[in-house]
Amino acid sequence: MRARAGHAWLPSFIALSSVRAKLQPLSFSTRGEFTILQVADAHVCDAGAPCLGVPPDDARSCSSANTTSLVRRAIRAARPSLVVFTGDNICALATDPYGAMWRAFAPAIDARVPWTALLGNHDDEGGNATRVELMARISSWPGFEASERMSTWLAFAGQPLSAGTFAIRVHPRAEGAAGGGDGLILWLLDSGSASTARAGSPSLSDEQLVWVGAIAGRLAARAAGAGAARITALAFVHKPLPQFEYVSPADELFTGERDEEVSPMPGQEHFLEMLAAAGGVRAVFSGHDHLCDFCGVADGVRLCYGGSAGFTAYGRADVPRRVRVIRALADGQTISTFKLAASADDGLDVRDCEVLLSSHDASARSACSAPRPTAPTPRPDARRYERYEPELERPSEPIWGHAVKRRRRGLLRAAAEARVWQPGARSA
């Protein structure tokens, strides 16, 4: 029987909520650059869960720690402005979903890098927490980003996908910067699970598209009032849109691998056109199909898989775990991407660098100029994480029970002071 934490996490939640408003908005660097690291299908599991699809010699020492190690190395190499986890962050049968989520996102939290997350079809499959409960918890953790939330709109109250659907605005450089564009908007759209599917397989909902159109219209009006052009938009989903299935390795703009059949959300062919028209979407990034990491084009929109990062998820020994790097240059006027794949020596290999879109010849020429991943020390940003101390004692397992009441109270007080969340409840 599981003991539920109830409102034991409320003091830390209040502390974290109070600091959210103080975080600086995301913006392009002084050079007009913004880098996103996409982590798809991490499938972080309980201790002892075996790795799948790895060489036999590696299987005995392999665990979810290999996954988080890959993400940490990628953060050091790519130095992202934002990490986007695109769902199936934990194993379906994780006994403590909050603790598993914390471990999945810890590489970004510990590096003090802003991050955000979607839920996949497996994240709530274990039945220990609903999607609304999961999103409420993880969105209170340090560094989580969401500029506009569908769940705050009264018209969409109670919609099962609203809690995991939101937008992030990336502001351009300081007004008047030479060569600056109009910024970037990221749409994060919950594609649901068996618990939210109205009929058949999980997919997006029409209500989500209505919300995207409303937010996009507001942003377009604001940009027009300032004499700006259309803002570049990217969309992130867990399950691929149907058009991913139409992309062929024979296509001129195809790069990467398609080593399994595409498993798209069903019967939603109109969604891509509507996202492009209403939301200004120029590229869509997906997860879900672990052996696919290709980029292609359909209906004038670039479509890219992230490739699975999870060692405890299904895979193949000859297909490395990998993450995707997305670089926006010239304040969003040029978008390029490449993958960082785990190598046998715990290094990273750069694969398939390409320019997805560009209206800037100079930035296009430099967008794929042989990126060289290194391992610099992440740079703390005191403006974003005021008084956040990663070395604060954070127990490896959740704190619960009368026997440790005093220690728990002390840690919660320290967490409230340092803006750090202590995850979960102990199983009884």
Coordinates of C-alpha atoms in Angstrom, one line a residue:
M1 CA 0.0 0.0 0.0
R2 CA 1.3 3.4 -0.9
A3 CA 1.4 6.2 1.6
R4 CA 0.4 9.5 -0.1
A5 CA 2.2 12.7 0.7
G6 CA -1.0 14.8 0.7
H7 CA -0.1 18.4 1.3
A8 CA 3.3 17.6 2.8
W9 CA 5.0 19.3 -0.1
L10 CA 3.0 22.6 0.3
P11 CA 5.7 24.7 2.1
S12 CA 8.2 24.0 -0.7
F13 CA 5.6 24.6 -3.4
I14 CA 4.7 28.0 -1.9
A15 CA 8.4 28.9 -1.7
L16 CA 9.0 27.9 -5.2
S17 CA 5.9 29.6 -6.5
S18 CA 6.9 32.9 -4.9
V19 CA 10.3 32.8 -6.6
R20 CA 8.9 32.0 -10.1
A21 CA 7.9 35.6 -10.8
K22 CA 11.4 36.8 -10.1
L23 CA 13.0 34.7 -12.9
Q24 CA 14.3 36.6 -15.8
P25 CA 12.5 35.9 -19.1
L26 CA 14.3 33.8 -21.7
S27 CA 16.0 35.8 -24.4
F28 CA 18.5 35.5 -27.2
S29 CA 22.1 36.1 -26.3
T30 CA 23.9 39.3 -27.3
R31 CA 25.0 37.4 -30.4
G32 CA 21.4 36.6 -31.3
E33 CA 21.7 32.9 -30.4
F34 CA 19.4 30.6 -28.5
T35 CA 20.2 26.8 -28.1
I36 CA 17.6 24.1 -27.2
L37 CA 18.5 20.6 -26.1
Q38 CA 15.7 18.1 -26.8
V39 CA 15.7 15.0 -24.6
A40 CA 13.2 12.4 -25.9
D41 CA 12.1 9.2 -24.2
A42 CA 14.5 9.1 -21.3
H43 CA 12.4 6.4 -19.5
V44 CA 14.1 6.8 -16.2
C45 CA 13.3 3.7 -14.1
D46 CA 13.5 2.4 -10.5
A47 CA 16.9 1.1 -9.3
G48 CA 17.7 -2.3 -10.8
A49 CA 15.7 -1.9 -14.0
P50 CA 17.7 -3.5 -16.8
C51 CA 19.0 -1.7 -19.9
L52 CA 17.5 -2.8 -23.2
G53 CA 19.1 -3.1 -26.6
V54 CA 22.6 -2.6 -25.4
P55 CA 25.7 -4.7 -26.1
P56 CA 25.9 -7.8 -23.8
D57 CA 29.2 -6.7 -22.3
D58 CA 27.6 -3.4 -21.2
A59 CA 24.3 -4.8 -19.9
R60 CA 25.5 -5.7 -16.4
S61 CA 26.7 -2.3 -15.4
C62 CA 24.0 -0.3 -17.3
S63 CA 21.0 1.5 -15.7
S64 CA 19.1 4.7 -15.9
A65 CA 22.2 6.4 -14.6
N66 CA 23.6 5.9 -18.1
T67 CA 20.7 8.0 -19.4
T68 CA 21.2 10.9 -17.0
S69 CA 24.9 10.8 -17.6
L70 CA 24.3 11.2 -21.3
V71 CA 22.1 14.2 -20.7
R72 CA 24.6 15.8 -18.3
R73 CA 27.4 15.4 -21.0
A74 CA 25.1 16.9 -23.6
I75 CA 24.4 19.9 -21.4
R76 CA 28.1 20.5 -20.9
A77 CA 28.8 20.1 -24.6
A78 CA 25.9 22.1 -26.1
R79 CA 25.6 24.7 -23.4
P80 CA 21.8 25.0 -24.0
S81 CA 19.7 28.0 -23.2
L82 CA 16.8 25.7 -22.6
V83 CA 16.4 21.9 -22.2
V84 CA 13.1 20.5 -23.5
F85 CA 12.1 17.0 -22.3
T86 CA 9.5 15.7 -24.8
G87 CA 7.8 13.0 -22.9
D88 CA 8.1 9.4 -21.7
N89 CA 10.5 10.8 -19.1
I90 CA 10.0 7.9 -16.8
C91 CA 9.2 4.2 -17.0
A92 CA 5.5 3.2 -17.1
L93 CA 5.8 1.1 -13.9
A94 CA 8.0 3.5 -11.8
T95 CA 6.8 3.0 -8.2
D96 CA 7.5 6.6 -7.3
P97 CA 6.8 8.7 -10.4
Y98 CA 7.7 12.0 -8.7
G99 CA 11.1 10.7 -7.6
A100 CA 11.7 9.2 -11.1
M101 CA 10.8 12.5 -12.7
W102 CA 13.2 14.4 -10.4
R103 CA 16.0 12.1 -11.4
A104 CA 15.1 12.6 -15.1
F105 CA 15.2 16.4 -14.9
A106 CA 18.1 16.6 -12.3
P107 CA 20.8 17.1 -15.0
A108 CA 19.2 20.4 -16.0
I109 CA 18.3 21.4 -12.5
D110 CA 21.8 20.7 -11.2
A111 CA 23.4 22.6 -14.1
R112 CA 21.0 25.6 -13.4
V113 CA 19.8 25.5 -17.0
P114 CA 16.2 26.5 -17.7
W115 CA 14.1 23.5 -18.7
T116 CA 10.6 22.5 -19.5
A117 CA 8.8 19.2 -20.1
L118 CA 6.0 17.4 -21.8
L119 CA 4.4 14.2 -20.7
G120 CA 4.4 11.1 -22.9
N121 CA 1.9 8.3 -23.1
H122 CA 3.8 6.2 -20.5
D123 CA 4.4 8.9 -17.8
D124 CA 1.1 8.4 -16.1
E125 CA 0.6 4.8 -17.2
G126 CA 1.5 3.4 -13.8
G127 CA -1.6 5.0 -12.2
N128 CA 0.3 6.5 -9.2
A129 CA -0.3 10.0 -10.3
T130 CA -2.5 11.8 -12.9
R131 CA -1.2 14.0 -15.6
V132 CA -2.6 17.0 -13.8
E133 CA -0.8 16.0 -10.6
L134 CA 2.5 15.3 -12.4
M135 CA 2.5 18.6 -14.2
A136 CA 1.5 20.5 -11.0
R137 CA 4.5 19.0 -9.2
I138 CA 7.2 19.3 -11.9
S139 CA 6.2 22.8 -12.9
S140 CA 7.0 23.9 -9.3
W141 CA 10.6 22.7 -9.5
P142 CA 13.6 25.0 -10.0
G143 CA 14.2 26.3 -13.5
F144 CA 10.9 25.1 -15.1
E145 CA 9.7 27.4 -17.9
A146 CA 6.2 28.2 -19.2
S147 CA 5.2 31.7 -20.3
E148 CA 1.5 31.0 -21.2
R149 CA -0.5 28.0 -19.8
M150 CA -3.6 26.6 -21.4
S151 CA -4.8 25.5 -18.0
T152 CA -5.2 29.1 -16.7
W153 CA -7.8 29.9 -19.3
L154 CA -11.3 29.5 -17.9
A155 CA -12.7 28.4 -21.3
F156 CA -10.4 25.3 -21.1
A157 CA -10.9 24.5 -17.4
G158 CA -11.0 20.7 -16.9
Q159 CA -9.6 19.8 -20.3
P160 CA -7.4 16.8 -19.7
L161 CA -4.6 18.0 -21.9
S162 CA -4.6 21.6 -20.7
A163 CA -2.2 21.1 -17.8
G164 CA 0.6 19.9 -20.1
T165 CA 0.0 22.4 -22.9
F166 CA 1.8 25.8 -22.8
A167 CA 3.9 28.2 -24.7
I168 CA 7.3 29.7 -24.1
R169 CA 8.3 33.1 -25.5
V170 CA 12.0 33.7 -26.2
H171 CA 12.6 37.4 -26.4
P172 CA 14.9 39.0 -29.0
R173 CA 18.0 40.8 -28.2
A174 CA 17.9 44.3 -26.7
E175 CA 15.7 46.6 -28.8
G176 CA 17.6 48.1 -31.6
A177 CA 20.3 45.4 -31.7
A178 CA 21.9 45.2 -35.2
G179 CA 20.5 42.3 -37.3
G180 CA 18.0 41.4 -34.6
G181 CA 14.8 39.5 -35.4
D182 CA 11.6 39.3 -33.6
G183 CA 12.2 36.4 -31.2
L184 CA 10.9 32.9 -31.0
I185 CA 7.9 31.1 -29.6
L186 CA 7.9 27.5 -28.5
W187 CA 4.6 25.5 -28.4
L188 CA 4.6 22.5 -26.1
L189 CA 1.5 20.4 -26.8
D190 CA 0.5 17.4 -24.7
S191 CA -0.5 14.5 -27.0
G192 CA -2.0 12.6 -24.2
S193 CA -2.1 8.9 -23.1
A194 CA -4.7 6.2 -22.7
S195 CA -6.1 8.1 -19.7
T196 CA -6.9 11.1 -21.9
A197 CA -7.8 9.5 -25.3
R198 CA -11.4 10.2 -26.2
A199 CA -11.5 7.4 -28.8
G200 CA -8.7 5.1 -29.9
S201 CA -5.1 6.3 -29.6
P202 CA -3.9 9.4 -27.8
S203 CA -3.7 12.6 -29.9
L204 CA -4.0 16.4 -29.7
S205 CA -7.4 18.0 -29.3
D206 CA -9.2 20.7 -31.2
E207 CA -9.3 22.8 -28.0
Q208 CA -5.5 22.9 -28.0
L209 CA -5.5 24.3 -31.5
V210 CA -8.1 26.9 -30.5
W211 CA -5.8 28.0 -27.6
V212 CA -2.7 28.1 -29.9
G213 CA -4.6 30.4 -32.3
A214 CA -5.7 32.7 -29.5
I215 CA -2.2 33.1 -28.1
A216 CA -0.6 33.4 -31.5
G217 CA -3.2 36.1 -32.4
R218 CA -2.3 38.1 -29.3
L219 CA 1.4 37.8 -30.1
A220 CA 0.9 38.8 -33.7
A221 CA -1.1 41.8 -32.7
R222 CA 1.6 42.8 -30.3
A223 CA 4.3 42.4 -32.9
A224 CA 2.4 44.3 -35.5
G225 CA 1.9 47.1 -33.1
A226 CA 5.6 47.3 -32.6
G227 CA 6.2 47.2 -36.4
A228 CA 7.8 43.7 -36.2
A229 CA 7.5 40.8 -38.6
R230 CA 6.0 37.4 -37.8
I231 CA 7.7 35.6 -34.9
T232 CA 9.3 32.2 -35.7
A233 CA 7.6 29.3 -33.9
L234 CA 8.6 25.8 -33.2
A235 CA 6.3 23.0 -31.8
F236 CA 7.2 20.1 -29.5
V237 CA 5.0 17.0 -29.1
H238 CA 5.5 13.5 -27.8
K239 CA 3.6 11.5 -30.4
P240 CA 4.4 12.4 -34.0
L241 CA 1.9 14.1 -36.2
P242 CA 0.6 12.0 -39.1
Q243 CA 2.8 13.8 -41.6
F244 CA 5.9 12.2 -40.0
E245 CA 4.7 8.9 -41.6
Y246 CA 4.8 10.5 -45.1
V247 CA 8.5 11.5 -44.8
S248 CA 10.7 9.1 -46.9
P249 CA 14.4 8.4 -46.9
A250 CA 14.3 9.1 -50.6
D251 CA 13.3 12.7 -50.1
E252 CA 15.9 15.4 -50.9
L253 CA 15.7 17.0 -47.4
F254 CA 15.8 13.7 -45.5
T255 CA 18.6 13.2 -42.9
G256 CA 19.0 10.7 -40.1
E257 CA 17.6 7.2 -39.6
R258 CA 14.1 5.6 -39.9
D259 CA 14.7 2.2 -38.3
E260 CA 11.1 1.5 -37.3
E261 CA 7.6 2.3 -38.4
V262 CA 6.3 5.7 -37.5
S263 CA 3.5 5.5 -34.9
P264 CA 1.6 8.8 -35.4
M265 CA -1.4 10.1 -33.6
P266 CA -4.4 9.0 -35.6
G267 CA -6.6 11.0 -37.9
Q268 CA -5.2 14.4 -37.2
E269 CA -3.8 15.4 -40.6
H270 CA -5.3 18.9 -40.4
F271 CA -3.3 19.7 -37.2
L272 CA -0.1 20.5 -39.0
E273 CA -1.7 22.9 -41.4
M274 CA -3.5 24.6 -38.5
L275 CA -0.4 24.9 -36.4
A276 CA 1.4 26.4 -39.3
A277 CA -1.4 28.8 -40.1
A278 CA -2.6 29.8 -36.6
G279 CA 0.6 29.3 -34.6
G280 CA 3.3 30.2 -37.2
V281 CA 5.0 26.9 -36.7
R282 CA 8.0 26.3 -39.0
A283 CA 9.3 23.0 -37.5
V284 CA 7.9 20.3 -35.3
F285 CA 10.0 18.1 -33.0
S286 CA 8.7 14.7 -31.7
G287 CA 9.7 11.6 -29.7
H288 CA 7.9 8.3 -29.1
D289 CA 9.5 6.2 -31.8
H290 CA 12.9 5.4 -30.3
L291 CA 14.6 4.1 -33.5
C292 CA 13.7 7.1 -35.6
D293 CA 15.9 10.3 -35.5
F294 CA 15.3 11.7 -38.9
C295 CA 14.4 15.2 -40.2
G296 CA 12.3 15.7 -43.2
V297 CA 9.6 18.1 -44.6
A298 CA 5.9 17.8 -45.2
D299 CA 3.4 20.5 -46.2
G300 CA 6.3 23.1 -46.0
V301 CA 7.0 22.4 -42.4
R302 CA 10.2 20.7 -41.2
L303 CA 9.6 17.5 -39.1
C304 CA 12.3 16.1 -36.8
Y305 CA 12.5 13.2 -34.3
G306 CA 14.6 13.6 -31.2
G307 CA 15.8 10.0 -31.0
S308 CA 15.6 8.2 -27.7
A309 CA 18.0 9.0 -24.9
G310 CA 16.8 6.2 -22.6
F311 CA 19.0 3.2 -22.0
T312 CA 16.2 1.4 -20.1
A313 CA 13.8 1.9 -23.0
Y314 CA 13.6 -0.4 -26.0
G315 CA 16.3 0.1 -28.5
R316 CA 19.0 -1.6 -30.5
A317 CA 22.6 -2.3 -29.8
D318 CA 23.7 -0.8 -33.1
V319 CA 21.7 2.4 -32.6
P320 CA 23.2 4.8 -30.0
R321 CA 21.2 6.7 -27.5
R322 CA 21.1 10.4 -28.5
V323 CA 19.7 13.8 -28.0
R324 CA 18.9 16.6 -30.4
V325 CA 20.4 20.1 -30.4
I326 CA 18.4 23.0 -32.0
R327 CA 20.2 26.3 -32.6
A328 CA 18.3 29.5 -33.4
L329 CA 20.5 32.2 -34.8
A330 CA 19.9 35.8 -35.9
D331 CA 17.1 36.0 -33.2
G332 CA 15.2 33.1 -34.7
Q333 CA 15.6 33.9 -38.4
T334 CA 17.8 30.8 -38.9
I335 CA 17.2 27.4 -37.3
S336 CA 19.8 24.5 -37.5
T337 CA 19.9 21.2 -35.7
F338 CA 22.2 18.2 -35.1
K339 CA 22.3 15.2 -32.8
L340 CA 24.7 14.3 -30.0
A341 CA 25.0 10.5 -29.8
A342 CA 26.6 8.5 -27.0
S343 CA 29.8 6.9 -28.0
A344 CA 31.6 3.9 -26.5
D345 CA 34.2 6.0 -24.6
D346 CA 31.5 8.0 -22.8
G347 CA 32.0 10.8 -25.3
L348 CA 29.6 12.4 -27.8
D349 CA 29.5 12.1 -31.6
V350 CA 28.0 14.9 -33.7
R351 CA 25.6 13.7 -36.4
D352 CA 23.5 15.1 -39.2
C353 CA 23.9 18.8 -38.9
E354 CA 21.6 20.7 -41.2
V355 CA 19.9 24.1 -41.6
L356 CA 16.1 23.7 -41.2
L357 CA 15.2 27.2 -42.2
S358 CA 17.0 30.5 -42.9
S359 CA 16.2 34.0 -44.2
H360 CA 19.8 35.1 -43.4
D361 CA 22.5 34.0 -45.7
A362 CA 25.4 34.9 -43.3
S363 CA 23.9 33.0 -40.4
A364 CA 23.0 30.0 -42.6
R365 CA 26.6 29.7 -43.7
S366 CA 27.8 29.4 -40.0
A367 CA 24.8 27.4 -38.7
C368 CA 26.4 24.0 -39.5
S369 CA 30.1 24.9 -39.3
A370 CA 31.4 21.7 -37.8
P371 CA 30.1 22.0 -34.2
R372 CA 32.7 20.8 -31.8
P373 CA 31.2 19.6 -28.5
T374 CA 33.4 20.2 -25.5
A375 CA 32.9 19.8 -21.8
P376 CA 33.0 23.2 -20.2
T377 CA 31.8 23.9 -16.7
P378 CA 28.2 25.1 -16.8
R379 CA 27.9 28.8 -16.0
P380 CA 25.6 29.6 -13.1
D381 CA 23.3 32.5 -13.7
A382 CA 22.6 34.2 -10.4
R383 CA 19.8 36.2 -11.9
R384 CA 17.8 33.1 -12.7
Y385 CA 18.5 31.0 -9.6
E386 CA 18.7 33.3 -6.6
R387 CA 20.2 31.5 -3.7
Y388 CA 19.7 28.1 -5.3
E389 CA 22.4 25.8 -3.8
P390 CA 22.8 22.5 -5.7
E391 CA 25.0 21.1 -2.9
L392 CA 22.1 21.3 -0.4
E393 CA 21.6 17.8 1.0
R394 CA 19.0 16.2 -1.2
P395 CA 18.2 12.6 0.0
S396 CA 18.3 9.8 -2.6
E397 CA 14.9 8.7 -1.5
P398 CA 11.9 10.7 -0.5
I399 CA 11.5 11.7 3.2
W400 CA 8.4 10.5 5.0
G401 CA 7.3 8.9 8.3
H402 CA 7.1 9.9 11.9
A403 CA 10.6 8.5 12.7
V404 CA 12.3 11.2 10.6
K405 CA 9.8 14.0 11.3
R406 CA 12.3 16.4 12.7
R407 CA 14.8 15.8 9.9
R408 CA 12.1 16.2 7.3
R409 CA 10.9 19.5 8.8
G410 CA 14.5 20.8 8.8
L411 CA 15.0 19.8 5.2
L412 CA 11.7 21.4 4.1
R413 CA 12.7 24.6 5.8
A414 CA 16.1 24.5 4.1
A415 CA 14.4 23.7 0.8
A416 CA 12.0 26.6 1.2
E417 CA 15.0 28.9 1.9
A418 CA 17.0 27.6 -1.1
R419 CA 14.1 27.1 -3.5
V420 CA 14.8 23.4 -3.8
W421 CA 12.1 20.7 -3.9
Q422 CA 12.4 17.4 -2.0
P423 CA 10.4 14.9 -4.2
G424 CA 7.8 12.4 -3.4
A425 CA 6.5 10.1 -0.6
R426 CA 8.0 6.9 0.8
S427 CA 6.2 3.7 0.0
A428 CA 4.8 2.1 3.1

